[in-house]
Coordinates of C-alpha atoms (C1' of nucleotides) in Angstrom, one line a residue:
Chain N
M1 CA -80.1 3.1 -151.4
A2 CA -82.0 4.9 -148.8
S3 CA -85.6 6.0 -148.5
T4 CA -86.3 8.7 -151.0
D5 CA -86.4 11.5 -148.5
G6 CA -88.2 12.0 -145.3
A7 CA -90.0 8.7 -145.7
R8 CA -89.6 7.8 -142.1
A9 CA -87.7 4.6 -142.5
T10 CA -88.8 1.7 -140.3
A11 CA -85.7 -0.2 -140.9
G12 CA -82.1 0.4 -139.9
R13 CA -80.2 0.3 -136.7
P14 CA -81.9 2.2 -133.9
R15 CA -80.3 5.4 -132.6
L16 CA -78.4 5.4 -129.4
S17 CA -80.3 8.5 -128.4
G18 CA -83.6 6.8 -128.9
S19 CA -85.0 9.8 -130.8
V20 CA -86.9 9.2 -134.0
G21 CA -87.4 12.5 -135.8
E22 CA -89.8 12.0 -138.7
S23 CA -87.1 12.2 -141.3
P24 CA -83.4 12.1 -140.7
R25 CA -82.5 14.1 -143.8
L26 CA -84.9 16.9 -143.0
D27 CA -84.1 16.8 -139.4
V28 CA -80.4 17.4 -140.2
I29 CA -81.3 20.3 -142.5
R30 CA -83.6 21.9 -139.9
E31 CA -81.1 21.7 -137.1
A32 CA -78.2 22.8 -139.3
T33 CA -80.2 25.8 -140.4
A34 CA -80.8 26.8 -136.9
L35 CA -77.2 26.5 -136.0
F36 CA -76.0 28.3 -139.2
V37 CA -78.3 31.2 -138.3
A38 CA -77.1 31.3 -134.8
K39 CA -73.4 30.8 -135.3
G40 CA -72.6 30.9 -139.0
Y41 CA -71.6 28.1 -141.3
A42 CA -67.8 27.8 -140.5
E43 CA -68.4 27.9 -136.8
T44 CA -70.9 25.1 -136.8
T45 CA -69.5 21.6 -136.5
M46 CA -70.9 18.4 -137.7
S47 CA -70.8 17.1 -134.2
E48 CA -73.2 19.9 -133.1
I49 CA -75.5 19.3 -135.9
A50 CA -75.5 15.6 -135.2
R51 CA -76.1 16.1 -131.5
N52 CA -79.1 18.4 -132.1
A53 CA -80.5 16.0 -134.7
G54 CA -80.2 13.1 -132.3
L55 CA -77.5 11.0 -134.0
R56 CA -73.7 10.6 -133.9
Q57 CA -71.3 12.7 -135.9
S58 CA -70.4 10.1 -138.5
S59 CA -74.1 9.2 -139.1
V60 CA -74.7 12.5 -140.6
Y61 CA -72.4 11.5 -143.4
Y62 CA -74.8 8.8 -144.4
W63 CA -77.2 11.6 -145.5
F64 CA -74.7 14.2 -146.6
A65 CA -71.4 13.1 -147.9
R66 CA -69.9 16.5 -147.2
K67 CA -70.7 19.4 -145.0
E68 CA -71.2 21.7 -148.0
H69 CA -74.0 19.4 -149.2
I70 CA -76.1 20.5 -146.3
L71 CA -75.7 24.0 -147.4
Q72 CA -76.5 23.1 -150.9
A73 CA -79.8 21.6 -149.7
L74 CA -80.5 25.0 -148.0
L75 CA -79.7 26.9 -151.1
E76 CA -82.7 25.6 -153.0
D77 CA -84.8 28.6 -152.6
N78 CA -82.0 31.2 -152.3
R79 CA -82.2 34.4 -154.3
G80 CA -85.9 33.9 -154.7
S81 CA -85.9 37.5 -155.8
L82 CA -84.9 36.1 -159.1
S83 CA -88.5 35.0 -159.6
V84 CA -89.6 38.5 -158.9
A85 CA -87.1 39.9 -161.4
K86 CA -88.3 37.4 -164.0
A87 CA -91.9 38.3 -163.5
L88 CA -91.3 42.0 -163.6
H89 CA -88.8 42.0 -166.4
H90 CA -91.4 42.3 -169.1
A91 CA -94.2 43.9 -167.2
R92 CA -95.7 47.1 -168.6
D93 CA -95.3 49.1 -165.4
A94 CA -92.8 51.9 -165.0
A95 CA -89.3 50.6 -165.0
A96 CA -88.4 52.6 -161.9
A97 CA -91.1 50.9 -159.9
R98 CA -90.1 47.5 -161.1
L99 CA -86.5 48.2 -160.2
Y100 CA -87.5 49.3 -156.8
A101 CA -89.6 46.1 -156.3
V102 CA -86.7 43.9 -157.4
L103 CA -84.1 45.5 -155.2
H104 CA -86.4 45.5 -152.3
A105 CA -87.3 41.9 -152.7
D106 CA -83.6 41.0 -153.1
A107 CA -82.6 42.7 -149.9
V108 CA -85.5 41.1 -148.0
Q109 CA -84.3 37.8 -149.3
L110 CA -80.7 38.4 -148.3
C111 CA -81.8 39.3 -144.8
A112 CA -84.2 36.4 -144.5
S113 CA -81.7 33.8 -145.7
P114 CA -80.4 31.5 -143.1
L115 CA -76.9 32.2 -144.2
D116 CA -74.9 35.4 -144.7
F117 CA -74.6 36.0 -148.4
Y118 CA -70.8 36.3 -148.2
E119 CA -70.4 33.1 -146.2
F120 CA -72.5 31.4 -148.8
E121 CA -70.5 32.8 -151.6
R122 CA -67.3 31.7 -150.0
V123 CA -68.4 28.1 -149.8
A124 CA -69.9 28.2 -153.3
R125 CA -66.6 29.4 -154.7
S126 CA -64.7 26.5 -153.1
Q127 CA -67.1 24.0 -154.6
P128 CA -68.0 25.4 -158.1
Q129 CA -69.2 22.1 -159.5
N130 CA -71.8 21.8 -156.8
F131 CA -72.9 25.4 -156.6
G132 CA -73.0 26.3 -160.3
A133 CA -76.7 27.1 -159.9
F134 CA -75.9 29.7 -157.4
F135 CA -73.6 31.6 -159.8
D136 CA -76.1 31.1 -162.7
D137 CA -78.9 32.6 -160.6
Y138 CA -76.7 35.5 -159.6
S139 CA -75.7 36.4 -163.1
E140 CA -79.2 36.1 -164.3
L141 CA -80.4 38.3 -161.5
H142 CA -77.7 40.8 -162.5
R143 CA -78.7 40.5 -166.2
L144 CA -82.4 41.1 -165.5
T145 CA -81.6 44.0 -163.2
A146 CA -79.4 45.6 -165.8
S147 CA -82.1 45.1 -168.4
I148 CA -84.8 46.8 -166.3
I149 CA -82.3 49.7 -165.7
R150 CA -81.8 49.9 -169.5
Q151 CA -85.5 50.1 -170.0
G152 CA -85.6 53.0 -167.5
T153 CA -82.8 54.9 -169.1
E154 CA -84.4 54.5 -172.5
S155 CA -87.8 55.7 -171.3
G156 CA -86.2 58.6 -169.6
E157 CA -87.3 57.6 -166.1
L158 CA -83.7 57.0 -165.1
R159 CA -80.7 59.1 -165.8
P160 CA -78.3 57.8 -168.4
V161 CA -75.9 55.3 -166.9
D162 CA -74.2 52.1 -168.0
P163 CA -76.9 49.5 -167.0
D164 CA -74.4 46.8 -166.2
V165 CA -72.4 48.9 -163.9
A166 CA -75.4 50.4 -162.2
A167 CA -76.8 46.9 -161.6
T168 CA -73.6 45.9 -159.9
A169 CA -73.7 48.9 -157.7
A170 CA -77.4 48.2 -156.9
L171 CA -76.9 44.6 -156.0
G172 CA -73.6 45.3 -154.2
L173 CA -75.4 47.8 -152.0
G174 CA -78.0 45.2 -151.0
E175 CA -75.3 42.7 -150.2
G176 CA -73.3 45.2 -148.2
L177 CA -76.3 46.3 -146.2
Q178 CA -77.6 42.9 -145.4
R179 CA -74.5 42.5 -143.3
H180 CA -75.5 45.5 -141.2
F181 CA -78.8 43.9 -140.5
R182 CA -77.3 40.5 -139.8
Q183 CA -74.3 41.5 -137.8
P184 CA -74.7 45.0 -136.4
L185 CA -71.4 46.5 -135.8
P186 CA -70.7 47.4 -132.2
G187 CA -71.3 51.1 -131.6
L188 CA -73.7 51.4 -134.5
R189 CA -77.4 51.2 -134.5
A190 CA -79.0 48.0 -135.7
Y191 CA -81.4 47.8 -138.6
T192 CA -84.4 45.7 -139.2
A193 CA -84.7 43.7 -142.4
D194 CA -87.3 46.1 -143.7
E195 CA -85.3 49.2 -142.9
V196 CA -82.3 47.7 -144.8
S197 CA -84.4 46.7 -147.8
S198 CA -86.0 50.1 -148.1
L199 CA -82.7 51.8 -147.6
S200 CA -81.2 49.8 -150.3
A201 CA -83.9 50.4 -152.8
D202 CA -84.4 54.0 -151.8
T203 CA -80.7 54.8 -152.2
T204 CA -80.3 53.2 -155.6
L205 CA -83.4 54.8 -156.9
A206 CA -82.5 58.2 -155.5
S207 CA -79.2 57.8 -157.4
L208 CA -80.8 56.7 -160.7
L209 CA -84.1 58.5 -161.0
A210 CA -84.1 61.3 -163.5
D211 CA -86.6 63.1 -161.4
R212 CA -86.0 62.4 -157.8
E213 CA -89.2 64.0 -156.7
A214 CA -90.9 60.9 -158.1
L215 CA -89.3 58.7 -155.5
P216 CA -92.3 58.5 -153.1
A217 CA -94.6 57.7 -156.0
V218 CA -92.2 55.0 -157.2
R219 CA -92.0 53.5 -153.8
S220 CA -95.8 53.1 -153.4
Q221 CA -96.1 51.9 -157.0
A222 CA -93.5 49.2 -156.2
A223 CA -95.5 48.3 -153.1
G224 CA -98.4 47.7 -155.3
L225 CA -96.4 45.4 -157.6
R226 CA -95.2 43.5 -154.7
A227 CA -98.7 42.9 -153.4
A228 CA -99.9 41.8 -156.9
E229 CA -96.8 39.6 -157.3
S230 CA -97.1 37.7 -154.1
T231 CA -98.5 34.5 -155.6
P232 CA -97.3 32.1 -152.9
V233 CA -94.7 30.0 -154.7
E234 CA -94.7 27.3 -152.2
N235 CA -91.6 25.7 -153.5
A236 CA -91.7 22.6 -151.4
R237 CA -88.8 20.8 -153.2
A238 CA -88.6 17.1 -152.7
E239 CA -85.2 16.1 -151.4
S240 CA -84.0 12.7 -152.2
A241 CA -81.5 10.0 -151.5
P242 CA -78.7 10.0 -149.0
A243 CA -75.0 10.2 -149.5
E244 CA -75.0 12.1 -152.8
S245 CA -73.4 9.3 -155.0
A246 CA -70.0 10.9 -154.4
S247 CA -70.1 12.7 -157.8
A248 CA -66.8 12.8 -159.5
E249 CA -64.1 14.8 -157.8
S250 CA -63.3 17.3 -155.1
Chain E
M1 CA -37.8 38.5 -123.9
A2 CA -36.9 38.7 -127.5
S3 CA -35.2 41.3 -129.6
T4 CA -37.6 44.3 -129.9
D5 CA -38.5 43.6 -133.5
G6 CA -36.6 42.9 -136.5
A7 CA -33.3 43.3 -134.7
R8 CA -31.7 40.4 -136.4
A9 CA -30.9 38.3 -133.4
T10 CA -27.5 36.8 -133.3
A11 CA -28.4 34.4 -130.6
G12 CA -30.8 31.5 -130.5
R13 CA -30.8 28.0 -131.9
P14 CA -30.1 28.0 -135.6
R15 CA -32.9 27.1 -138.1
L16 CA -33.0 23.7 -139.6
S17 CA -33.6 25.3 -142.9
G18 CA -30.4 27.4 -142.6
S19 CA -32.3 30.5 -143.8
V20 CA -31.7 33.7 -141.9
G21 CA -34.3 36.3 -143.0
E22 CA -33.4 39.7 -141.6
S23 CA -36.2 39.7 -139.0
P24 CA -38.3 36.7 -138.1
R25 CA -41.3 38.7 -137.1
L26 CA -41.4 40.8 -140.2
D27 CA -40.6 37.8 -142.3
V28 CA -43.6 36.0 -141.0
I29 CA -45.8 39.1 -141.6
R30 CA -44.5 39.4 -145.1
E31 CA -45.1 35.8 -146.0
A32 CA -48.4 35.6 -144.3
T33 CA -49.6 38.7 -146.1
A34 CA -48.7 37.2 -149.4
L35 CA -50.6 34.0 -148.6
F36 CA -53.6 35.8 -147.2
V37 CA -53.8 37.8 -150.4
A38 CA -53.5 34.7 -152.5
K39 CA -55.8 32.3 -150.6
G40 CA -57.5 34.2 -147.9
Y41 CA -57.0 34.0 -144.1
A42 CA -59.0 30.9 -143.2
E43 CA -57.5 28.9 -146.0
T44 CA -53.9 29.7 -145.0
T45 CA -52.3 27.4 -142.5
M46 CA -49.6 28.1 -140.0
S47 CA -47.5 25.4 -141.6
E48 CA -47.5 27.2 -144.9
I49 CA -46.6 30.5 -143.3
A50 CA -43.8 28.8 -141.4
R51 CA -42.5 27.0 -144.5
N52 CA -42.4 30.1 -146.6
A53 CA -40.7 32.0 -143.8
G54 CA -38.1 29.3 -143.3
L55 CA -39.0 27.9 -140.0
R56 CA -41.1 25.1 -138.4
Q57 CA -44.8 25.4 -137.7
S58 CA -44.5 25.7 -134.0
S59 CA -41.7 28.2 -134.2
V60 CA -44.1 30.8 -135.5
Y61 CA -45.9 30.7 -132.2
Y62 CA -42.8 32.1 -130.6
W63 CA -43.5 35.3 -132.4
F64 CA -47.3 35.2 -132.6
A65 CA -49.1 33.4 -129.8
R66 CA -52.2 33.0 -132.0
K67 CA -52.9 33.0 -135.7
E68 CA -55.1 36.1 -135.3
H69 CA -52.2 38.1 -133.9
I70 CA -50.6 37.9 -137.3
L71 CA -53.7 39.5 -138.7
Q72 CA -53.6 42.1 -136.0
A73 CA -50.2 43.1 -137.0
L74 CA -51.4 43.6 -140.5
L75 CA -54.3 45.6 -139.3
E76 CA -52.2 48.5 -138.1
D77 CA -52.8 50.7 -141.1
N78 CA -56.2 49.4 -141.9
R79 CA -59.0 51.9 -142.8
G80 CA -56.4 54.6 -143.4
S81 CA -59.4 56.4 -144.9
L82 CA -60.1 57.3 -141.3
S83 CA -57.2 59.8 -141.4
V84 CA -58.7 61.3 -144.6
A85 CA -62.0 61.6 -142.9
K86 CA -60.4 63.2 -139.9
A87 CA -58.5 65.7 -142.0
L88 CA -61.5 66.6 -144.0
H89 CA -64.1 66.7 -141.3
H90 CA -63.5 70.3 -140.4
A91 CA -62.2 71.5 -143.7
R92 CA -63.9 74.6 -145.3
D93 CA -64.4 73.0 -148.7
A94 CA -67.8 72.0 -149.9
A95 CA -69.2 69.0 -147.9
A96 CA -70.1 67.1 -151.0
A97 CA -66.5 67.2 -152.3
R98 CA -65.2 66.1 -148.9
L99 CA -67.7 63.3 -148.8
Y100 CA -66.7 62.1 -152.2
A101 CA -63.1 62.2 -151.2
V102 CA -63.7 60.2 -148.1
L103 CA -65.8 57.5 -149.8
H104 CA -63.3 57.2 -152.7
A105 CA -60.4 56.8 -150.3
D106 CA -62.3 54.3 -148.3
A107 CA -63.1 52.1 -151.3
V108 CA -59.5 52.4 -152.5
Q109 CA -58.3 51.3 -149.0
L110 CA -60.7 48.4 -149.0
C111 CA -59.5 47.2 -152.4
A112 CA -55.8 47.6 -151.5
S113 CA -56.0 45.8 -148.2
P114 CA -54.4 42.4 -148.1
L115 CA -57.6 41.0 -146.6
D116 CA -61.2 41.0 -147.6
F117 CA -63.1 43.3 -145.4
Y118 CA -65.6 40.7 -144.4
E119 CA -63.0 38.1 -143.6
F120 CA -61.3 40.6 -141.4
E121 CA -64.6 41.5 -139.7
R122 CA -65.3 37.8 -139.1
V123 CA -62.0 37.4 -137.3
A124 CA -62.3 40.6 -135.4
R125 CA -65.7 39.6 -134.2
S126 CA -64.4 36.3 -132.8
Q127 CA -61.6 38.1 -130.9
P128 CA -63.2 41.4 -129.7
Q129 CA -60.7 42.0 -127.1
N130 CA -57.8 42.0 -129.6
F131 CA -59.6 43.9 -132.3
G132 CA -61.4 46.6 -130.4
A133 CA -59.4 49.1 -132.3
F134 CA -60.9 47.9 -135.5
F135 CA -64.4 48.5 -134.3
D136 CA -63.5 51.8 -132.8
D137 CA -62.0 52.9 -136.1
Y138 CA -65.1 51.8 -137.9
S139 CA -67.5 53.6 -135.7
E140 CA -65.4 56.7 -135.8
L141 CA -65.3 56.6 -139.6
H142 CA -69.0 56.2 -139.6
R143 CA -69.4 59.1 -137.2
L144 CA -67.3 61.4 -139.3
T145 CA -69.0 60.4 -142.5
A146 CA -72.4 61.0 -141.0
S147 CA -71.1 64.4 -139.7
I148 CA -69.9 65.4 -143.2
I149 CA -73.3 64.4 -144.6
R150 CA -75.0 66.5 -141.9
Q151 CA -73.0 69.5 -142.9
G152 CA -74.0 68.9 -146.5
T153 CA -77.7 68.7 -145.7
E154 CA -77.5 71.8 -143.6
S155 CA -75.8 73.8 -146.2
G156 CA -78.3 72.5 -148.8
E157 CA -75.7 70.8 -150.9
L158 CA -77.3 67.4 -150.1
R159 CA -80.9 66.5 -150.0
P160 CA -82.4 66.1 -146.5
V161 CA -81.7 62.6 -145.2
D162 CA -80.9 61.0 -141.9
P163 CA -77.1 61.4 -141.8
D164 CA -76.6 58.2 -139.8
V165 CA -78.6 56.1 -142.1
A166 CA -77.1 57.6 -145.2
A167 CA -73.6 57.0 -143.8
T168 CA -74.4 53.3 -143.3
A169 CA -75.6 53.0 -146.9
A170 CA -72.5 54.8 -148.2
L171 CA -70.0 52.7 -146.3
G172 CA -72.0 49.5 -146.9
L173 CA -71.9 50.2 -150.7
G174 CA -68.2 50.5 -150.6
E175 CA -67.9 47.3 -148.7
G176 CA -70.2 45.5 -151.0
L177 CA -68.4 46.7 -154.1
Q178 CA -64.9 45.9 -152.9
R179 CA -66.0 42.3 -153.1
H180 CA -66.7 42.7 -156.8
F181 CA -63.2 43.9 -157.3
R182 CA -61.6 41.3 -155.1
Q183 CA -63.6 38.3 -156.2
P184 CA -65.2 38.9 -159.6
L185 CA -68.3 36.6 -159.8
P186 CA -68.2 34.2 -162.7
G187 CA -70.1 35.5 -165.6
L188 CA -69.8 39.2 -164.6
R189 CA -67.2 41.6 -165.7
A190 CA -64.3 42.4 -163.4
Y191 CA -63.7 45.8 -162.0
T192 CA -60.5 47.6 -161.2
A193 CA -59.9 49.2 -157.8
D194 CA -60.3 52.6 -159.3
E195 CA -63.6 51.7 -161.1
V196 CA -65.0 50.4 -157.9
S197 CA -63.9 53.4 -155.9
S198 CA -65.4 55.9 -158.3
L199 CA -68.5 53.8 -158.7
S200 CA -69.0 53.8 -155.0
A201 CA -68.5 57.5 -154.5
D202 CA -70.4 58.4 -157.7
T203 CA -73.4 56.3 -156.7
T204 CA -73.7 57.7 -153.2
L205 CA -73.3 61.3 -154.3
A206 CA -75.7 60.9 -157.2
S207 CA -78.1 59.7 -154.5
L208 CA -77.5 62.5 -152.0
L209 CA -76.7 65.6 -154.0
A210 CA -79.4 68.1 -154.1
D211 CA -78.4 69.2 -157.6
R212 CA -77.1 66.2 -159.4
E213 CA -75.8 68.3 -162.2
A214 CA -73.1 69.3 -159.8
L215 CA -71.6 65.7 -159.7
P216 CA -68.8 66.3 -162.2
A217 CA -67.7 69.4 -160.4
V218 CA -67.8 67.6 -157.1
R219 CA -65.8 64.8 -158.5
S220 CA -63.0 67.0 -159.7
Q221 CA -63.0 69.1 -156.6
A222 CA -62.6 65.9 -154.6
A223 CA -59.7 65.0 -156.8
G224 CA -58.1 68.2 -155.8
L225 CA -58.6 67.5 -152.1
R226 CA -57.1 64.1 -152.5
A227 CA -54.0 65.5 -154.1
A228 CA -53.6 68.2 -151.4
E229 CA -54.2 65.7 -148.7
S230 CA -51.6 63.1 -149.8
T231 CA -49.1 64.0 -147.2
P232 CA -47.4 60.6 -147.1
V233 CA -48.1 59.3 -143.7
E234 CA -45.3 56.8 -143.7
N235 CA -46.7 55.0 -140.7
A236 CA -43.7 52.7 -140.2
R237 CA -44.9 51.3 -136.9
A238 CA -42.4 49.6 -134.8
E239 CA -43.4 46.1 -134.0
S240 CA -42.1 44.7 -130.8
A241 CA -41.7 41.7 -128.6
P242 CA -42.7 38.1 -129.4
A243 CA -45.4 36.0 -128.0
E244 CA -47.8 38.7 -127.0
S245 CA -47.6 38.3 -123.2
A246 CA -50.5 35.9 -123.5
S247 CA -53.0 38.7 -122.5
A248 CA -55.8 37.5 -120.2
E249 CA -58.2 35.0 -121.7
S250 CA -59.7 33.6 -124.8
Chain O
dC1 C1' -84.5 -18.9 -139.1
dG2 C1' -81.4 -17.0 -142.2
dC3 C1' -80.8 -13.2 -145.6
dG4 C1' -80.5 -8.8 -147.9
dG5 C1' -81.4 -4.0 -147.5
dT6 C1' -81.3 0.1 -144.4
dT7 C1' -79.6 3.0 -141.0
dT8 C1' -76.6 3.9 -137.2
dC9 C1' -72.4 3.3 -134.6
dG10 C1' -67.3 3.1 -133.2
dA11 C1' -62.7 3.5 -134.6
dT12 C1' -59.6 5.9 -137.0
dA13 C1' -57.0 8.6 -140.6
dA14 C1' -55.5 13.1 -141.9
dC15 C1' -55.3 17.8 -141.0
dC16 C1' -55.5 22.0 -138.1
dT17 C1' -54.2 25.3 -134.0
dA18 C1' -51.8 25.6 -129.9
dT19 C1' -48.7 24.1 -125.8
dG20 C1' -44.7 22.4 -123.2
dG21 C1' -40.2 21.1 -122.7
dA22 C1' -35.9 20.2 -124.5
dA23 C1' -32.1 21.5 -127.6
dA24 C1' -28.8 24.6 -129.7
dA25 C1' -26.7 28.6 -130.3
dG26 C1' -24.3 33.4 -128.3
dG27 C1' -22.6 36.3 -124.6
dA28 C1' -21.2 37.3 -120.0
dT29 C1' -18.7 36.1 -116.0
dG30 C1' -15.2 34.1 -113.1
Chain S
dC1 C1' -12.2 27.6 -120.7
dA2 C1' -16.2 26.0 -117.7
dT3 C1' -20.5 27.6 -116.4
dC4 C1' -24.7 30.0 -116.4
dC5 C1' -28.3 32.9 -118.6
dT6 C1' -30.9 34.5 -122.5
dT7 C1' -32.7 33.9 -127.0
dT8 C1' -34.5 31.3 -130.6
dT9 C1' -35.7 27.0 -132.7
dC10 C1' -37.2 22.4 -132.7
dC11 C1' -39.9 17.9 -131.5
dA12 C1' -43.7 15.6 -129.6
dT13 C1' -48.2 15.8 -128.6
dA14 C1' -52.9 17.3 -126.9
dG15 C1' -57.3 18.2 -128.5
dG16 C1' -60.4 19.7 -132.2
dT17 C1' -62.0 19.3 -137.0
dT18 C1' -63.9 16.8 -141.5
dA19 C1' -64.4 12.5 -143.6
dT20 C1' -64.0 7.2 -144.4
dC21 C1' -64.6 2.3 -143.4
dG22 C1' -66.3 -1.8 -141.6
dA23 C1' -69.2 -3.7 -138.5
dA24 C1' -73.5 -3.8 -135.7
dA25 C1' -78.5 -3.6 -135.1
dC26 C1' -82.9 -3.5 -136.8
dC27 C1' -86.8 -4.5 -140.5
dG28 C1' -89.4 -7.6 -143.5
dC29 C1' -89.5 -11.6 -146.4
dG30 C1' -89.0 -16.3 -148.1

DNA sequence: CGCGGTTTCGATAACCTATGGAAAAGGATG
DNA sequence: CATCCTTTTCCATAGGTTATCGAAACCGCG
């Protein structure tokens, strides 16, 4: 067993590098995050992570039995937009404004995440047993989005559409656009996270609103929701234990 | 030098496997395509490609100096929607219908491609000198799409928007949605290529049309364009020469 | 001082892309 | 037919990757 988490262990063989980061596990996560942001997951090697964290390649495996487990540790607060959707799902405000707020928050989240959504999805798909929470979160976000859309169509704010399909299009747009923020294609202009988020929500709402003249009003109403909603969640999850007990299989 | 292409060479050391596919180069492309479709590019190894094509791993390198070059050979007819956009760019038909046709064709193309758009983009980005054509095609597609949108806004068919930004959203939606066709997320319904394509074009036009009541008419008008446009291009490109003369660098 | 627990290290297996040189054919030439 | 040249394939291997294993180095405690 290892120290629960960052509990700077006083025991153990000293590092060859001499460095003594306050917590090996969190050090690895921090350095890995920086590298993932800079180069992407697949292009980052365990050797680089180890070097930046001040240990040897094989030592990283004491804290994370597999490379994907580092990613998993990063996942913890992914799709935080889910909490926004949950909070707004039953709110009394206009459905259109709530939808705008959810889509905007989702796109912001996708842009701010250390990892490209698609790269994440690829890894998750190859390790379903470890990333089940990811897919659960996604399908719940989709369900809640569809539900808000349904409320909108029923109240007449939104034009009649299949809520499920419309939710897929709305989320898919956000995912497609985050890429243009993250990796601007040569020859095309680059977008900021905020431009992308507004573009995503604007486009979807312009497509769904029964009365498109209402868009500016919806937009500012959503901004109000966002402000009210920003109760700092502060999800400082406690990580624990090294070498994830090997689970069952591969 | 090797035979130009598929010219079934009568010379050369015989294969250990005894097989004699009609053309080594095309055999490799065919088998690689099948594997890429089934498992994706990154997950397919040169050994597998070689085995399926009937030769040894290192022999594949006689025909393709690098793994990405196989992909490059597949690229040839990628984004064929570009030809649709080119053809429709100056047509006299309503801009909205032309936009619909381009977006629909683009999504169909993305779904039919042997490789996920994002996987392709990832490889292209790591080998810019070999995949310059890919980025050129993309930016031209973007330019033409924006141009059609501008025509629409000027004629009043579409609501006033920044054509460049709207084109990014339109193409990004198609890219995001192709993923839902290609890799349905667990817990969500799967979509057919046609559903995805129509959803992409419908959503964008619903967002951009000045008079949304016109959508059904636009849709059927676009179908007409598509039918008229389908002059089979038959781009049977002639591949040539093995081991791409090593180009310059890496 | 010896002992168990903790953390790190070095060596190494297994797999991957890519290279270099030799081997095995056919065809041309004398 | 003996030889040389071209074409295609093969084997061996370098160098990079993820992951495993056993041993080494340090702590505190009896």
